[in-house]
PDB file of C-alpha atoms in Angstrom:
ATOM      1  CA  UNK G   1      46.794   2.272  10.539  1.00 72.00           C
ATOM      2  CA  UNK G   2      43.125   1.405  10.974  1.00 83.00           C
ATOM      3  CA  UNK G   3      41.098  -0.206   8.235  1.00 81.00           C
ATOM      4  CA  UNK G   4      37.639   0.986   7.219  1.00 79.00           C
ATOM      5  CA  UNK G   5      36.222  -2.106   8.954  1.00 85.00           C
ATOM      6  CA  UNK G   6      37.856  -1.203  12.261  1.00 88.00           C
ATOM      7  CA  UNK G   7      36.519   2.340  11.871  1.00 89.00           C
ATOM      8  CA  UNK G   8      33.069   0.859  11.243  1.00 89.00           C
ATOM      9  CA  UNK G   9      33.324  -1.251  14.418  1.00 91.00           C
ATOM     10  CA  UNK G  10      34.217   1.746  16.590  1.00 93.00           C
ATOM     11  CA  UNK G  11      31.520   3.980  15.146  1.00 93.00           C
ATOM     12  CA  UNK G  12      28.961   1.329  16.116  1.00 94.00           C
ATOM     13  CA  UNK G  13      29.610   2.091  19.800  1.00 95.00           C
ATOM     14  CA  UNK G  14      26.762   4.448  20.865  1.00 96.00           C
ATOM     15  CA  UNK G  15      28.946   6.923  22.782  1.00 97.00           C
ATOM     16  CA  UNK G  16      31.432   7.291  19.917  1.00 97.00           C
ATOM     17  CA  UNK G  17      28.653   7.627  17.349  1.00 97.00           C
ATOM     18  CA  UNK G  18      26.889  10.291  19.414  1.00 97.00           C
ATOM     19  CA  UNK G  19      30.105  12.313  19.894  1.00 98.00           C
ATOM     20  CA  UNK G  20      30.931  11.995  16.194  1.00 97.00           C
ATOM     21  CA  UNK G  21      27.492  13.160  15.091  1.00 97.00           C
ATOM     22  CA  UNK G  22      27.590  16.146  17.461  1.00 98.00           C
ATOM     23  CA  UNK G  23      31.014  17.251  16.223  1.00 98.00           C
ATOM     24  CA  UNK G  24      30.013  16.705  12.579  1.00 96.00           C
ATOM     25  CA  UNK G  25      26.972  18.925  13.048  1.00 96.00           C
ATOM     26  CA  UNK G  26      29.048  21.657  14.709  1.00 97.00           C
ATOM     27  CA  UNK G  27      31.915  21.459  12.197  1.00 96.00           C
ATOM     28  CA  UNK G  28      29.706  21.439   9.111  1.00 95.00           C
ATOM     29  CA  UNK G  29      27.550  24.289  10.406  1.00 94.00           C
ATOM     30  CA  UNK G  30      30.559  26.537  11.007  1.00 95.00           C
ATOM     31  CA  UNK G  31      33.066  25.477   8.338  1.00 94.00           C
ATOM     32  CA  UNK G  32      31.403  23.452   5.586  1.00 90.00           C
ATOM     33  CA  UNK G  33      27.599  23.922   5.422  1.00 89.00           C
ATOM     34  CA  UNK G  34      27.339  22.125   2.072  1.00 87.00           C
ATOM     35  CA  UNK G  35      29.542  19.182   3.024  1.00 88.00           C
ATOM     36  CA  UNK G  36      27.857  15.809   2.582  1.00 89.00           C
ATOM     37  CA  UNK G  37      29.664  13.167   4.600  1.00 91.00           C
ATOM     38  CA  UNK G  38      28.582  10.011   6.430  1.00 92.00           C
ATOM     39  CA  UNK G  39      29.182   9.424  10.132  1.00 95.00           C
ATOM     40  CA  UNK G  40      31.743   6.750   9.220  1.00 93.00           C
ATOM     41  CA  UNK G  41      33.712   9.105   6.989  1.00 93.00           C
ATOM     42  CA  UNK G  42      33.523  11.966   9.468  1.00 95.00           C
ATOM     43  CA  UNK G  43      34.934   9.704  12.176  1.00 96.00           C
ATOM     44  CA  UNK G  44      37.686   8.840   9.674  1.00 93.00           C
ATOM     45  CA  UNK G  45      38.359  12.587   9.428  1.00 95.00           C
ATOM     46  CA  UNK G  46      38.564  12.727  13.224  1.00 97.00           C
ATOM     47  CA  UNK G  47      41.089   9.875  13.121  1.00 95.00           C
ATOM     48  CA  UNK G  48      43.155  11.934  10.675  1.00 95.00           C
ATOM     49  CA  UNK G  49      43.424  14.900  13.064  1.00 97.00           C
ATOM     50  CA  UNK G  50      46.762  13.932  14.717  1.00 97.00           C
ATOM     51  CA  UNK G  51      48.312  13.265  11.292  1.00 95.00           C
ATOM     52  CA  UNK G  52      47.038  16.631  10.049  1.00 96.00           C
ATOM     53  CA  UNK G  53      48.552  18.284  13.121  1.00 96.00           C
ATOM     54  CA  UNK G  54      51.910  16.660  12.400  1.00 94.00           C
ATOM     55  CA  UNK G  55      51.804  17.859   8.785  1.00 94.00           C
ATOM     56  CA  UNK G  56      51.149  21.411  10.006  1.00 95.00           C
ATOM     57  CA  UNK G  57      54.132  21.382  12.391  1.00 93.00           C
ATOM     58  CA  UNK G  58      56.012  23.886  10.190  1.00 90.00           C
ATOM     59  CA  UNK G  59      52.925  26.015   9.649  1.00 88.00           C
ATOM     60  CA  UNK G  60      52.203  24.824   6.126  1.00 87.00           C
ATOM     61  CA  UNK G  61      51.666  21.568   4.247  1.00 90.00           C
ATOM     62  CA  UNK G  62      53.986  20.671   1.386  1.00 88.00           C
ATOM     63  CA  UNK G  63      52.745  18.993  -1.783  1.00 88.00           C
ATOM     64  CA  UNK G  64      54.374  15.730  -0.686  1.00 89.00           C
ATOM     65  CA  UNK G  65      52.642  15.931   2.722  1.00 89.00           C
ATOM     66  CA  UNK G  66      49.309  16.712   1.073  1.00 90.00           C
ATOM     67  CA  UNK G  67      49.595  13.681  -1.194  1.00 90.00           C
ATOM     68  CA  UNK G  68      50.467  11.482   1.802  1.00 89.00           C
ATOM     69  CA  UNK G  69      47.475  12.838   3.765  1.00 91.00           C
ATOM     70  CA  UNK G  70      45.127  12.226   0.845  1.00 88.00           C
ATOM     71  CA  UNK G  71      46.383   8.662   0.417  1.00 87.00           C
ATOM     72  CA  UNK G  72      45.843   7.913   4.093  1.00 87.00           C
ATOM     73  CA  UNK G  73      42.387   9.518   4.085  1.00 86.00           C
ATOM     74  CA  UNK G  74      41.283   7.389   1.129  1.00 83.00           C
ATOM     75  CA  UNK G  75      42.246   4.221   2.996  1.00 83.00           C
ATOM     76  CA  UNK G  76      39.980   5.201   5.892  1.00 81.00           C
ATOM     77  CA  UNK G  77      36.979   6.149   3.723  1.00 79.00           C
ATOM     78  CA  UNK G  78      34.049   3.779   3.589  1.00 77.00           C
ATOM     79  CA  UNK G  79      33.940   2.131   0.186  1.00 66.00           C
ATOM     80  CA  UNK G  80      36.015   2.961  -2.863  1.00 57.00           C
ATOM     81  CA  UNK G  81      36.490   6.476  -4.199  1.00 52.00           C
ATOM     82  CA  UNK G  82      39.267   5.864  -6.693  1.00 51.00           C
ATOM     83  CA  UNK G  83      37.481   7.473  -9.627  1.00 46.00           C
ATOM     84  CA  UNK G  84      35.376  10.011  -7.740  1.00 61.00           C
ATOM     85  CA  UNK G  85      35.766  12.655  -5.060  1.00 75.00           C
ATOM     86  CA  UNK G  86      36.648  11.166  -1.691  1.00 84.00           C
ATOM     87  CA  UNK G  87      34.564  12.748   1.122  1.00 88.00           C
ATOM     88  CA  UNK G  88      37.315  12.448   3.750  1.00 90.00           C
ATOM     89  CA  UNK G  89      39.904  14.054   1.455  1.00 90.00           C
ATOM     90  CA  UNK G  90      37.456  16.854   0.656  1.00 91.00           C
ATOM     91  CA  UNK G  91      36.478  17.445   4.293  1.00 93.00           C
ATOM     92  CA  UNK G  92      40.139  17.429   5.346  1.00 94.00           C
ATOM     93  CA  UNK G  93      40.702  20.627   3.354  1.00 93.00           C
ATOM     94  CA  UNK G  94      38.418  22.460   5.777  1.00 95.00           C
ATOM     95  CA  UNK G  95      40.195  20.964   8.798  1.00 96.00           C
ATOM     96  CA  UNK G  96      43.604  21.988   7.426  1.00 95.00           C
ATOM     97  CA  UNK G  97      42.480  25.606   7.195  1.00 94.00           C
ATOM     98  CA  UNK G  98      41.104  25.780  10.748  1.00 94.00           C
ATOM     99  CA  UNK G  99      43.067  23.081  12.575  1.00 96.00           C
ATOM    100  CA  UNK G 100      44.047  25.306  15.521  1.00 95.00           C
ATOM    101  CA  UNK G 101      40.389  26.128  16.129  1.00 96.00           C
ATOM    102  CA  UNK G 102      39.036  22.576  15.893  1.00 97.00           C
ATOM    103  CA  UNK G 103      41.882  20.310  17.016  1.00 97.00           C
ATOM    104  CA  UNK G 104      40.865  20.240  20.694  1.00 97.00           C
ATOM    105  CA  UNK G 105      37.307  19.133  19.886  1.00 97.00           C
ATOM    106  CA  UNK G 106      38.569  16.482  17.462  1.00 98.00           C
ATOM    107  CA  UNK G 107      41.032  15.193  20.056  1.00 98.00           C
ATOM    108  CA  UNK G 108      38.272  14.980  22.672  1.00 98.00           C
ATOM    109  CA  UNK G 109      36.414  12.484  20.457  1.00 98.00           C
ATOM    110  CA  UNK G 110      39.627  10.506  19.938  1.00 97.00           C
ATOM    111  CA  UNK G 111      40.218  10.354  23.697  1.00 96.00           C
ATOM    112  CA  UNK G 112      36.664   9.080  24.127  1.00 97.00           C
ATOM    113  CA  UNK G 113      37.203   6.473  21.393  1.00 96.00           C
ATOM    114  CA  UNK G 114      40.385   5.224  23.050  1.00 95.00           C
ATOM    115  CA  UNK G 115      38.787   5.012  26.490  1.00 93.00           C
ATOM    116  CA  UNK G 116      35.798   3.113  25.084  1.00 93.00           C
ATOM    117  CA  UNK G 117      38.192   0.704  23.380  1.00 90.00           C
ATOM    118  CA  UNK G 118      40.680   0.133  26.204  1.00 90.00           C
ATOM    119  CA  UNK G 119      41.413   0.973  29.854  1.00 87.00           C
ATOM    120  CA  UNK G 120      44.302   3.396  29.356  1.00 85.00           C
ATOM    121  CA  UNK G 121      44.741   4.124  33.062  1.00 83.00           C
ATOM    122  CA  UNK G 122      45.718   0.496  33.665  1.00 82.00           C
ATOM    123  CA  UNK G 123      48.666   0.928  31.279  1.00 83.00           C
ATOM    124  CA  UNK G 124      50.178   3.935  33.041  1.00 78.00           C
ATOM    125  CA  UNK G 125      53.310   3.331  35.110  1.00 72.00           C
ATOM    126  CA  UNK G 126      53.949   5.927  37.759  1.00 57.00           C
ATOM    127  CA  UNK G 127      57.547   4.849  38.297  1.00 57.00           C
ATOM    128  CA  UNK G 128      58.505   5.065  34.600  1.00 59.00           C
ATOM    129  CA  UNK G 129      61.167   7.712  33.966  1.00 63.00           C
ATOM    130  CA  UNK G 130      60.672   9.196  30.491  1.00 65.00           C
ATOM    131  CA  UNK G 131      64.258  10.520  30.481  1.00 67.00           C
ATOM    132  CA  UNK G 132      65.885   7.135  30.929  1.00 67.00           C
ATOM    133  CA  UNK G 133      67.499   5.296  28.047  1.00 74.00           C
ATOM    134  CA  UNK G 134      65.439   2.461  26.591  1.00 75.00           C
ATOM    135  CA  UNK G 135      66.970  -0.370  24.610  1.00 83.00           C
ATOM    136  CA  UNK G 136      65.450  -1.676  21.393  1.00 84.00           C
ATOM    137  CA  UNK G 137      64.701  -5.100  22.968  1.00 88.00           C
ATOM    138  CA  UNK G 138      62.896  -3.333  25.828  1.00 88.00           C
ATOM    139  CA  UNK G 139      60.809  -1.347  23.338  1.00 88.00           C
ATOM    140  CA  UNK G 140      59.879  -4.463  21.348  1.00 89.00           C
ATOM    141  CA  UNK G 141      58.852  -6.239  24.541  1.00 91.00           C
ATOM    142  CA  UNK G 142      56.720  -3.271  25.612  1.00 90.00           C
ATOM    143  CA  UNK G 143      54.966  -3.221  22.217  1.00 91.00           C
ATOM    144  CA  UNK G 144      54.244  -6.939  22.394  1.00 91.00           C
ATOM    145  CA  UNK G 145      52.868  -6.572  25.927  1.00 91.00           C
ATOM    146  CA  UNK G 146      50.627  -3.644  24.953  1.00 92.00           C
ATOM    147  CA  UNK G 147      47.026  -4.305  23.849  1.00 92.00           C
ATOM    148  CA  UNK G 148      46.740  -4.494  20.079  1.00 90.00           C
ATOM    149  CA  UNK G 149      44.137  -1.736  19.790  1.00 92.00           C
ATOM    150  CA  UNK G 150      46.394   0.833  21.490  1.00 94.00           C
ATOM    151  CA  UNK G 151      49.230   0.021  19.100  1.00 93.00           C
ATOM    152  CA  UNK G 152      46.779   0.536  16.240  1.00 92.00           C
ATOM    153  CA  UNK G 153      45.814   3.954  17.603  1.00 94.00           C
ATOM    154  CA  UNK G 154      49.438   5.097  17.941  1.00 94.00           C
ATOM    155  CA  UNK G 155      50.399   3.800  14.492  1.00 91.00           C
ATOM    156  CA  UNK G 156      47.348   5.381  12.895  1.00 92.00           C
ATOM    157  CA  UNK G 157      48.012   8.753  14.536  1.00 94.00           C
ATOM    158  CA  UNK G 158      51.748   9.066  13.948  1.00 93.00           C
ATOM    159  CA  UNK G 159      52.925   6.703  11.195  1.00 88.00           C
ATOM    160  CA  UNK G 160      52.384   6.850   7.461  1.00 77.00           C
ATOM    161  CA  UNK G 161      50.413   4.119   5.747  1.00 64.00           C
ATOM    162  CA  UNK G 162      51.199   0.646   7.126  1.00 60.00           C
ATOM    163  CA  UNK G 163      54.668   1.373   8.462  1.00 66.00           C
ATOM    164  CA  UNK G 164      55.882  -1.112  11.063  1.00 77.00           C
ATOM    165  CA  UNK G 165      55.729   0.271  14.604  1.00 85.00           C
ATOM    166  CA  UNK G 166      58.554  -1.998  15.804  1.00 84.00           C
ATOM    167  CA  UNK G 167      61.305  -0.115  14.022  1.00 75.00           C
ATOM    168  CA  UNK G 168      64.170   2.189  14.933  1.00 69.00           C
ATOM    169  CA  UNK G 169      64.980   3.429  11.443  1.00 71.00           C
ATOM    170  CA  UNK G 170      62.866   6.587  11.405  1.00 80.00           C
ATOM    171  CA  UNK G 171      63.822  10.195  10.805  1.00 83.00           C
ATOM    172  CA  UNK G 172      61.781  13.242  11.738  1.00 88.00           C
ATOM    173  CA  UNK G 173      62.238  17.010  11.743  1.00 89.00           C
ATOM    174  CA  UNK G 174      62.671  18.758  15.070  1.00 91.00           C
ATOM    175  CA  UNK G 175      59.427  20.737  14.714  1.00 93.00           C
ATOM    176  CA  UNK G 176      57.485  17.585  13.807  1.00 93.00           C
ATOM    177  CA  UNK G 177      58.998  15.724  16.745  1.00 93.00           C
ATOM    178  CA  UNK G 178      57.959  18.453  19.169  1.00 94.00           C
ATOM    179  CA  UNK G 179      54.491  18.514  17.632  1.00 95.00           C
ATOM    180  CA  UNK G 180      54.219  14.742  18.111  1.00 96.00           C
ATOM    181  CA  UNK G 181      55.033  15.129  21.810  1.00 95.00           C
ATOM    182  CA  UNK G 182      52.455  17.914  22.126  1.00 96.00           C
ATOM    183  CA  UNK G 183      49.732  15.908  20.394  1.00 97.00           C
ATOM    184  CA  UNK G 184      50.606  12.878  22.516  1.00 96.00           C
ATOM    185  CA  UNK G 185      50.110  15.002  25.621  1.00 95.00           C
ATOM    186  CA  UNK G 186      46.812  16.421  24.306  1.00 96.00           C
ATOM    187  CA  UNK G 187      45.593  12.875  23.658  1.00 96.00           C
ATOM    188  CA  UNK G 188      46.770  11.821  27.150  1.00 93.00           C
ATOM    189  CA  UNK G 189      49.193   9.268  25.710  1.00 94.00           C
ATOM    190  CA  UNK G 190      52.248  10.866  27.310  1.00 90.00           C
ATOM    191  CA  UNK G 191      51.871   8.867  30.545  1.00 87.00           C
ATOM    192  CA  UNK G 192      52.038   5.548  28.720  1.00 91.00           C
ATOM    193  CA  UNK G 193      55.537   3.989  28.569  1.00 89.00           C
ATOM    194  CA  UNK G 194      54.861   2.470  25.152  1.00 92.00           C
ATOM    195  CA  UNK G 195      54.206   5.930  23.674  1.00 93.00           C
ATOM    196  CA  UNK G 196      57.266   7.415  25.359  1.00 91.00           C
ATOM    197  CA  UNK G 197      59.388   4.559  24.039  1.00 90.00           C
ATOM    198  CA  UNK G 198      57.814   4.934  20.583  1.00 92.00           C
ATOM    199  CA  UNK G 199      58.876   8.584  20.462  1.00 91.00           C
ATOM    200  CA  UNK G 200      62.466   7.565  21.206  1.00 88.00           C
ATOM    201  CA  UNK G 201      62.572   5.466  18.013  1.00 87.00           C
ATOM    202  CA  UNK G 202      62.770   8.645  15.908  1.00 88.00           C
ATOM    203  CA  UNK G 203      66.051  10.275  14.924  1.00 86.00           C
ATOM    204  CA  UNK G 204      65.605  14.037  14.892  1.00 80.00           C
ATOM    205  CA  UNK G 205      67.019  16.140  12.092  1.00 73.00           C
ATOM    206  CA  UNK G 206      67.332  19.887  11.861  1.00 61.00           C
TER     207      UNK G 206
END
């Protein structure tokens, strides 16, 4: 997942900062008028949106999922909030309640951030068949040939903590798996072979 320093670097890009500030103003006005949060921490909240969407795949968030979300949010916050209220954790409560209403706008900022960080269109392969079987060596090679920043985006969106992206020992519920595919499509990652291969590394469970 991203570090607070990588978040800081992205938020320094004028287009990303402008989009973040506009969404923060809109979100706070409609959902949390008394929320005090920096641009850095609000962009961290935006980065949490895909993970929040995954947690809501079954329609509710379990205590275990909430603890995992809070832990991830704290890692993205600017500075240390160990002994005091973390602004990203606090703001995330509002996003959890109205995710269906705000997810599209949050994802639009993420798409902008990815396009300002990397040329995604150059990584699309028109002849790639998403239904074909992919071997583990092929997946590892694709990851190694993919720009580092894109791997960081995918890992930050869909993996917990600092889990290794080159792995095949993952288990996921059917509803969460389908939600991951949907979010990938909303973020326009579904045309990238590395994302399609990444999804195949999960074993689905009922």
